[in-house]
Amino acid sequence: CPQGCRCRRWYVNCSDSDLTAVPRSLPVSTRYLYLYRNKITALPAGALNYLPELRLLDLTSNLITNDGLTSGSFKMLNKLDALYLSTNRLRSFPKEEIFNQLPSLKTLKLSGNVQLSSVHRTSLAALKNLQHLELDNCNLTTLPRETLEDLTSLSYCTLQSNPWKC
């Protein structure tokens, strides 16, 4: 178990550890990875490729920007069904190709990204299994209708506390 983390069976908790990067050498059996309240700025391509069983990744309350996410950030995480990126420094919705790698994703939390002001209409297109989406407390003024149209599995979506222009 990396220094600053607590490991127990499938759970790894590295929260509140002043980390600036995702720790290396996490147990390969990790299914639930908690990295909230750190100082992580990026999730480099391949950083988690060796965790094929990962189901939940919590990166809430870090310093992640759009530049810190690439098309390879979530590559090989085919079983990931929950991704928490709330309260980071995202300015626009991550590009579609970033989420193309997540066929099992059911929950996506992006609330509290107060600089998040736009969502491209195809950003979520690949997330056919998405059921839970949180986009509240951002800086969204519009949301293209097409953004949510193809999300046939979506059953819960929060959008409150945005400065909407109707």
mmCIF file with all atom_site columns, N, CA and C in Angstrom, residues 13 31 55 74 79 83 92-93 99 140-141 165-166:
data_model
loop_
_atom_site.group_PDB
_atom_site.id
_atom_site.type_symbol
_atom_site.label_atom_id
_atom_site.label_alt_id
_atom_site.label_comp_id
_atom_site.label_asym_id
_atom_site.label_entity_id
_atom_site.label_seq_id
_atom_site.pdbx_PDB_ins_code
_atom_site.Cartn_x
_atom_site.Cartn_y
_atom_site.Cartn_z
_atom_site.occupancy
_atom_site.B_iso_or_equiv
_atom_site.pdbx_formal_charge
_atom_site.auth_seq_id
_atom_site.auth_comp_id
_atom_site.auth_asym_id
_atom_site.auth_atom_id
_atom_site.pdbx_PDB_model_num
ATOM 1  N N  . ASN A 1 13  ? -7.848  3.956  0.166   1.00 0.00 ? 13  ASN A N  1
ATOM 2  C CA . ASN A 1 13  ? -8.216  5.323  0.505   1.00 0.00 ? 13  ASN A CA 1
ATOM 3  C C  . ASN A 1 13  ? -6.946  6.146  0.689   1.00 0.00 ? 13  ASN A C  1
ATOM 4  N N  . ARG A 1 31  ? -10.597 -2.088 -6.314  1.00 0.00 ? 31  ARG A N  1
ATOM 5  C CA . ARG A 1 31  ? -11.890 -1.857 -6.971  1.00 0.00 ? 31  ARG A CA 1
ATOM 6  C C  . ARG A 1 31  ? -12.453 -0.482 -6.640  1.00 0.00 ? 31  ARG A C  1
ATOM 7  N N  . ARG A 1 55  ? -13.770 -0.140 -10.034 1.00 0.00 ? 55  ARG A N  1
ATOM 8  C CA . ARG A 1 55  ? -15.200 0.140  -10.212 1.00 0.00 ? 55  ARG A CA 1
ATOM 9  C C  . ARG A 1 55  ? -15.545 1.599  -9.893  1.00 0.00 ? 55  ARG A C  1
ATOM 10 N N  . PHE A 1 74  ? -8.524  7.336  -18.879 1.00 0.00 ? 74  PHE A N  1
ATOM 11 C CA . PHE A 1 74  ? -9.379  6.267  -18.354 1.00 0.00 ? 74  PHE A CA 1
ATOM 12 C C  . PHE A 1 74  ? -9.289  4.988  -19.190 1.00 0.00 ? 74  PHE A C  1
ATOM 13 N N  . LYS A 1 79  ? -14.381 -1.634 -16.400 1.00 0.00 ? 79  LYS A N  1
ATOM 14 C CA . LYS A 1 79  ? -15.366 -1.952 -15.365 1.00 0.00 ? 79  LYS A CA 1
ATOM 15 C C  . LYS A 1 79  ? -15.723 -0.750 -14.498 1.00 0.00 ? 79  LYS A C  1
ATOM 16 N N  . LEU A 1 83  ? -17.490 7.600  -11.492 1.00 0.00 ? 83  LEU A N  1
ATOM 17 C CA . LEU A 1 83  ? -16.387 8.546  -11.607 1.00 0.00 ? 83  LEU A CA 1
ATOM 18 C C  . LEU A 1 83  ? -16.814 9.858  -10.967 1.00 0.00 ? 83  LEU A C  1
ATOM 19 N N  . SER A 1 92  ? -14.470 23.445 -19.189 1.00 0.00 ? 92  SER A N  1
ATOM 20 C CA . SER A 1 92  ? -15.461 22.994 -20.157 1.00 0.00 ? 92  SER A CA 1
ATOM 21 C C  . SER A 1 92  ? -15.594 21.492 -19.966 1.00 0.00 ? 92  SER A C  1
ATOM 22 N N  . PHE A 1 93  ? -16.667 20.966 -20.504 1.00 0.00 ? 93  PHE A N  1
ATOM 23 C CA . PHE A 1 93  ? -16.911 19.547 -20.316 1.00 0.00 ? 93  PHE A CA 1
ATOM 24 C C  . PHE A 1 93  ? -15.817 18.765 -21.023 1.00 0.00 ? 93  PHE A C  1
ATOM 25 N N  . PHE A 1 99  ? -14.344 10.073 -22.486 1.00 0.00 ? 99  PHE A N  1
ATOM 26 C CA . PHE A 1 99  ? -15.323 9.154  -21.921 1.00 0.00 ? 99  PHE A CA 1
ATOM 27 C C  . PHE A 1 99  ? -15.585 7.931  -22.797 1.00 0.00 ? 99  PHE A C  1
ATOM 28 N N  . LEU A 1 140 ? -22.852 26.752 -15.811 1.00 0.00 ? 140 LEU A N  1
ATOM 29 C CA . LEU A 1 140 ? -23.536 26.470 -17.079 1.00 0.00 ? 140 LEU A CA 1
ATOM 30 C C  . LEU A 1 140 ? -24.648 27.491 -17.320 1.00 0.00 ? 140 LEU A C  1
ATOM 31 N N  . THR A 1 141 ? -24.687 28.019 -18.550 1.00 0.00 ? 141 THR A N  1
ATOM 32 C CA . THR A 1 141 ? -25.762 28.936 -18.913 1.00 0.00 ? 141 THR A CA 1
ATOM 33 C C  . THR A 1 141 ? -26.729 28.291 -19.902 1.00 0.00 ? 141 THR A C  1
ATOM 34 N N  . LYS A 1 165 ? -29.525 30.654 -18.803 1.00 0.00 ? 165 LYS A N  1
ATOM 35 C CA . LYS A 1 165 ? -30.109 31.682 -19.662 1.00 0.00 ? 165 LYS A CA 1
ATOM 36 C C  . LYS A 1 165 ? -31.205 31.006 -20.446 1.00 0.00 ? 165 LYS A C  1
ATOM 37 N N  . CYS A 1 166 ? -32.430 31.303 -20.080 1.00 0.00 ? 166 CYS A N  1
ATOM 38 C CA . CYS A 1 166 ? -33.578 30.652 -20.736 1.00 0.00 ? 166 CYS A CA 1
ATOM 39 C C  . CYS A 1 166 ? -34.177 31.531 -21.800 1.00 0.00 ? 166 CYS A C  1
#
